[in-house]
Amino acid sequence: MFYSPYDLHIHTRCSDGKLSSNEIYEKLIKENIEICSITDHDNMDFYNEEALGRNVFVIKGIELSTFASFSDEVHILGYGIDNKNEAIYKYCEEIKKHNSTLMYKVFKILRNYNIVNSVDCLKDRMSYKRLNLYLKDMGLYDNIKRLSELEAENPFLFDLDYKLDCYQAVSMIKEAGGYAFLAHPYRSIENFDSKIKKLNLLNVLDGIECYSPHNTEIETERLRQYCLERSLLISGGSDFHNLNKATHNLGQNYYKDIKRTLNYIT
């Protein structure tokens, strides 16, 4: 396993990660990460916090949840963003308000079904799949059965995503002085190989996240060659969320060609 001193895709508990800003800095230093980007989902609160351990160069980033005509789920990474930009700030605040309102709405329904008794367990599990995994980890199999019955009766209960159009997201990132990259396309976009040459989105992006634990080696090289042929920038990151995923540990990939990208976005 090769290790990289760069990691441009990291999450903290400001979105759905597990570690605080200080814990992330401690982990980055321990893993000898020199340059990173904290890319929380639709959130830049990390950059408002005072964190210890300033021995790591941090590129301000975000991961925006978007949709497109070719996929219900497209994630766009933004690097080098001004977190005080009015449009970015307003959008992130709208997301917070939206998620908070829905979390309590869903919690009341789940509590009535005796599936959960604390809203805390929903904070990073606001989807049927994540809540199902949480209940499984807790060994609450009767609750899983009740959740399945509830989902059958209310198929749109967890249809919670507040998403931007992907082109809007790219525009917002660029207006905030940033660079826009397509995140882990093989994870988010079904049949990506059959769509890649027809995607107009790639004409407005600055690059693609080629190196990701979600890819096979063949997929990584395919993305890399695509970027090199079209002069797109190449990014890479662990998509780190917590300490329990060995395949998503900080810097746990060898990122070729990242230095060229860093020259642009730093």
Coordinates of C-alpha atoms in Angstrom, one line a residue:
M1 CA 0.0 0.0 0.0
F2 CA 1.3 3.4 -1.0
Y3 CA 0.7 6.5 1.1
S4 CA 0.3 10.0 -0.1
P5 CA 1.1 13.2 1.7
Y6 CA -2.0 14.7 0.1
D7 CA -5.7 14.0 0.8
L8 CA -8.3 16.2 -0.9
H9 CA -11.5 14.5 0.3
I10 CA -12.0 14.4 4.1
H11 CA -15.2 14.7 6.2
T12 CA -15.6 15.9 9.8
R13 CA -18.5 15.8 12.3
C14 CA -19.6 19.2 10.8
S15 CA -21.4 16.9 8.3
D16 CA -21.4 13.1 8.4
G17 CA -17.9 12.4 9.7
K18 CA -17.1 11.3 13.2
L19 CA -14.1 13.4 14.2
S20 CA -13.9 17.0 15.5
S21 CA -11.6 19.6 13.9
N22 CA -8.9 19.0 16.5
E23 CA -9.2 15.2 16.2
I24 CA -8.8 15.6 12.4
Y25 CA -5.7 17.7 12.8
E26 CA -4.2 15.2 15.2
K27 CA -4.9 12.4 12.7
L28 CA -3.5 14.3 9.8
I29 CA -0.3 15.0 11.6
K30 CA 0.0 11.4 12.8
E31 CA -0.5 10.2 9.2
N32 CA 2.1 12.7 7.8
I33 CA -0.4 14.5 5.6
E34 CA 1.1 17.7 4.4
I35 CA -1.7 19.1 2.3
C36 CA -5.4 18.3 2.6
S37 CA -8.9 19.6 2.0
I38 CA -11.8 19.3 4.4
T39 CA -14.8 18.7 2.1
D40 CA -17.8 18.3 4.4
H41 CA -21.2 17.8 2.7
D42 CA -22.9 21.1 1.9
N43 CA -21.2 22.6 4.9
M44 CA -18.1 24.8 5.6
D45 CA -18.4 25.2 9.4
F46 CA -15.0 23.5 9.8
Y47 CA -13.4 26.7 8.6
N48 CA -15.1 28.7 11.3
E49 CA -13.6 26.7 14.1
E50 CA -10.3 27.3 15.8
A51 CA -8.5 24.0 15.6
L52 CA -5.2 22.9 17.1
G53 CA -2.3 21.6 15.1
R54 CA -1.7 24.0 12.3
N55 CA 1.2 22.0 10.8
V56 CA -1.0 20.9 7.9
F57 CA -1.8 23.1 4.9
V58 CA -5.6 23.1 4.4
I59 CA -7.3 24.0 1.1
K60 CA -10.8 25.2 1.8
G61 CA -13.2 22.8 0.3
I62 CA -16.8 21.5 0.2
E63 CA -18.7 18.6 -1.3
L64 CA -22.0 19.7 -2.8
S65 CA -24.9 17.2 -3.3
T66 CA -26.4 17.7 -6.7
F67 CA -28.6 16.1 -9.3
A68 CA -28.5 15.9 -13.1
S69 CA -30.5 14.6 -16.0
F70 CA -28.2 11.6 -16.2
S71 CA -28.1 10.8 -12.5
D72 CA -30.1 11.5 -9.3
E73 CA -26.9 11.8 -7.4
V74 CA -23.9 13.7 -8.5
H75 CA -21.3 15.0 -6.0
I76 CA -19.3 18.0 -6.9
L77 CA -16.1 18.9 -4.9
G78 CA -15.1 22.5 -4.7
Y79 CA -11.5 23.6 -3.8
G80 CA -10.1 26.9 -3.0
I81 CA -13.4 28.4 -2.0
D82 CA -14.1 31.6 -0.1
N83 CA -16.2 30.2 2.8
K84 CA -17.5 33.8 3.4
N85 CA -18.9 34.0 -0.1
E86 CA -22.5 35.1 0.1
A87 CA -24.0 32.5 -2.2
I88 CA -22.1 29.6 -0.5
Y89 CA -22.9 30.8 3.0
K90 CA -26.6 31.3 2.2
Y91 CA -26.8 27.8 0.6
C92 CA -25.1 26.1 3.5
E93 CA -27.4 27.8 6.0
E94 CA -30.5 26.8 4.0
I95 CA -29.3 23.2 4.0
K96 CA -28.9 23.3 7.8
K97 CA -32.4 24.6 8.3
H98 CA -33.8 22.1 5.9
N99 CA -32.1 19.1 7.5
S100 CA -33.0 20.2 11.0
T101 CA -36.7 20.5 10.2
L102 CA -36.8 17.2 8.5
M103 CA -34.8 15.4 11.2
Y104 CA -37.3 16.3 13.8
K105 CA -40.2 15.4 11.5
V106 CA -38.8 12.0 10.8
F107 CA -37.8 11.5 14.4
K108 CA -41.4 11.9 15.6
I109 CA -42.6 9.3 13.2
L110 CA -39.8 6.8 14.1
R111 CA -40.5 7.4 17.8
N112 CA -44.2 6.6 17.3
Y113 CA -43.2 3.3 15.7
N114 CA -40.7 2.6 18.6
I115 CA -37.8 2.4 16.2
V116 CA -35.7 5.1 17.9
N117 CA -36.0 7.0 21.1
S118 CA -33.4 9.7 20.7
V119 CA -33.0 12.2 17.9
D120 CA -29.2 12.0 18.3
C121 CA -29.0 8.7 16.4
L122 CA -30.4 10.4 13.3
K123 CA -27.8 13.2 12.9
D124 CA -25.7 11.3 10.5
R125 CA -28.2 8.6 9.5
M126 CA -30.9 10.6 7.7
S127 CA -31.6 7.9 5.2
Y128 CA -33.3 4.5 5.3
K129 CA -30.0 2.7 4.5
R130 CA -27.9 4.4 7.2
L131 CA -30.6 4.0 9.8
N132 CA -31.0 0.3 8.9
L133 CA -27.2 -0.2 9.3
Y134 CA -27.3 1.6 12.6
L135 CA -30.1 -0.6 14.0
K136 CA -28.2 -3.7 12.7
D137 CA -25.0 -2.5 14.5
M138 CA -27.0 -2.1 17.7
G139 CA -28.6 -5.5 17.3
L140 CA -32.1 -4.1 17.2
Y141 CA -33.6 -6.5 14.7
D142 CA -37.2 -6.0 15.8
N143 CA -36.7 -2.3 15.1
I144 CA -35.4 -3.1 11.7
K145 CA -38.5 -5.0 10.9
R146 CA -40.6 -2.1 12.0
L147 CA -38.5 0.3 10.0
S148 CA -39.1 -1.9 6.9
E149 CA -42.8 -1.9 7.5
L150 CA -42.7 1.9 7.9
E151 CA -40.8 2.4 4.7
A152 CA -43.3 0.3 2.8
E153 CA -46.1 2.4 4.1
N154 CA -44.2 5.7 3.6
P155 CA -41.9 5.3 0.6
F156 CA -41.0 9.0 0.5
L157 CA -40.2 9.3 4.2
F158 CA -36.5 9.4 3.6
D159 CA -36.6 11.3 0.4
L160 CA -34.9 14.1 2.2
D161 CA -32.2 15.4 -0.1
Y162 CA -32.1 19.1 -0.8
K163 CA -30.0 19.2 -3.9
L164 CA -28.7 21.7 -6.4
D165 CA -28.7 21.2 -10.1
C166 CA -25.1 20.2 -10.9
Y167 CA -24.5 23.2 -13.2
Q168 CA -25.7 25.5 -10.5
A169 CA -23.2 23.9 -8.1
V170 CA -20.3 24.4 -10.5
S171 CA -21.3 28.0 -11.0
M172 CA -21.5 28.7 -7.3
I173 CA -18.1 27.1 -6.7
K174 CA -16.5 29.2 -9.4
E175 CA -18.2 32.4 -8.3
A176 CA -16.7 31.8 -4.8
G177 CA -13.2 31.7 -6.4
G178 CA -13.0 27.9 -6.4
Y179 CA -12.3 25.0 -8.7
A180 CA -15.0 22.3 -9.4
F181 CA -14.3 18.6 -9.6
L182 CA -16.5 15.6 -10.2
A183 CA -16.3 13.4 -7.0
H184 CA -16.0 9.6 -7.1
P185 CA -18.0 9.2 -10.3
Y186 CA -18.1 5.4 -10.3
R187 CA -19.8 5.4 -6.9
S188 CA -22.4 8.1 -7.7
I189 CA -23.2 7.7 -11.4
E190 CA -24.7 4.4 -12.6
N191 CA -23.1 3.1 -15.8
F192 CA -20.6 5.9 -15.8
D193 CA -18.4 4.4 -18.5
S194 CA -21.2 4.5 -21.0
K195 CA -22.0 8.1 -20.1
I196 CA -18.6 9.8 -19.7
K197 CA -18.1 10.8 -23.4
K198 CA -21.6 12.3 -23.6
L199 CA -21.5 14.3 -20.3
N200 CA -21.6 18.1 -21.1
L201 CA -20.9 18.6 -17.4
L202 CA -17.3 17.7 -18.0
N203 CA -17.0 20.7 -20.3
V204 CA -17.5 23.1 -17.3
L205 CA -15.6 21.2 -14.6
D206 CA -12.0 21.8 -13.8
G207 CA -11.2 18.2 -13.0
I208 CA -12.2 14.7 -11.8
E209 CA -11.5 12.9 -8.6
C210 CA -9.6 10.0 -10.2
Y211 CA -8.1 8.5 -7.1
S212 CA -10.7 7.2 -4.7
P213 CA -11.2 4.1 -2.5
H214 CA -14.5 3.6 -4.3
N215 CA -12.7 2.8 -7.6
T216 CA -11.0 -0.3 -8.8
E217 CA -7.4 0.2 -10.2
I218 CA -8.7 -0.1 -13.7
E219 CA -11.4 2.5 -13.1
T220 CA -8.8 4.9 -11.6
E221 CA -6.5 4.5 -14.6
R222 CA -9.4 5.0 -17.0
L223 CA -10.3 8.3 -15.3
R224 CA -6.7 9.4 -15.2
Q225 CA -6.2 8.8 -18.9
Y226 CA -9.4 10.6 -19.7
C227 CA -8.2 13.7 -17.7
L228 CA -4.8 13.7 -19.3
E229 CA -6.3 13.5 -22.8
R230 CA -8.6 16.4 -22.2
S231 CA -6.3 18.6 -20.0
L232 CA -8.5 18.2 -16.9
L233 CA -7.0 18.4 -13.5
I234 CA -6.7 15.2 -11.4
S235 CA -7.7 15.0 -7.8
G236 CA -7.6 12.3 -5.2
G237 CA -8.8 11.6 -1.6
S238 CA -9.7 9.0 0.9
D239 CA -13.3 10.2 1.5
F240 CA -12.5 9.7 5.1
H241 CA -15.4 9.7 7.6
N242 CA -14.3 7.7 10.6
L243 CA -11.7 5.3 11.9
N244 CA -13.7 2.2 11.2
K245 CA -13.1 2.0 7.4
A246 CA -9.6 0.7 6.7
T247 CA -10.0 1.3 3.0
H248 CA -10.8 5.0 3.6
N249 CA -7.9 5.9 5.8
L250 CA -6.2 9.3 5.4
G251 CA -3.7 9.4 2.5
Q252 CA -4.1 5.7 1.8
N253 CA -3.5 5.9 -1.9
Y254 CA -0.7 7.0 -4.1
Y255 CA -1.9 10.1 -6.0
K256 CA 0.1 10.6 -9.2
D257 CA -0.3 14.0 -10.9
I258 CA -1.7 15.7 -7.8
K259 CA 1.1 18.3 -7.6
R260 CA 0.0 19.8 -10.9
T261 CA -3.5 20.2 -9.5
L262 CA -2.2 21.7 -6.3
N263 CA -0.3 24.4 -8.3
Y264 CA -3.7 25.5 -9.6
I265 CA -5.9 25.3 -6.5
T266 CA -3.5 26.7 -3.9

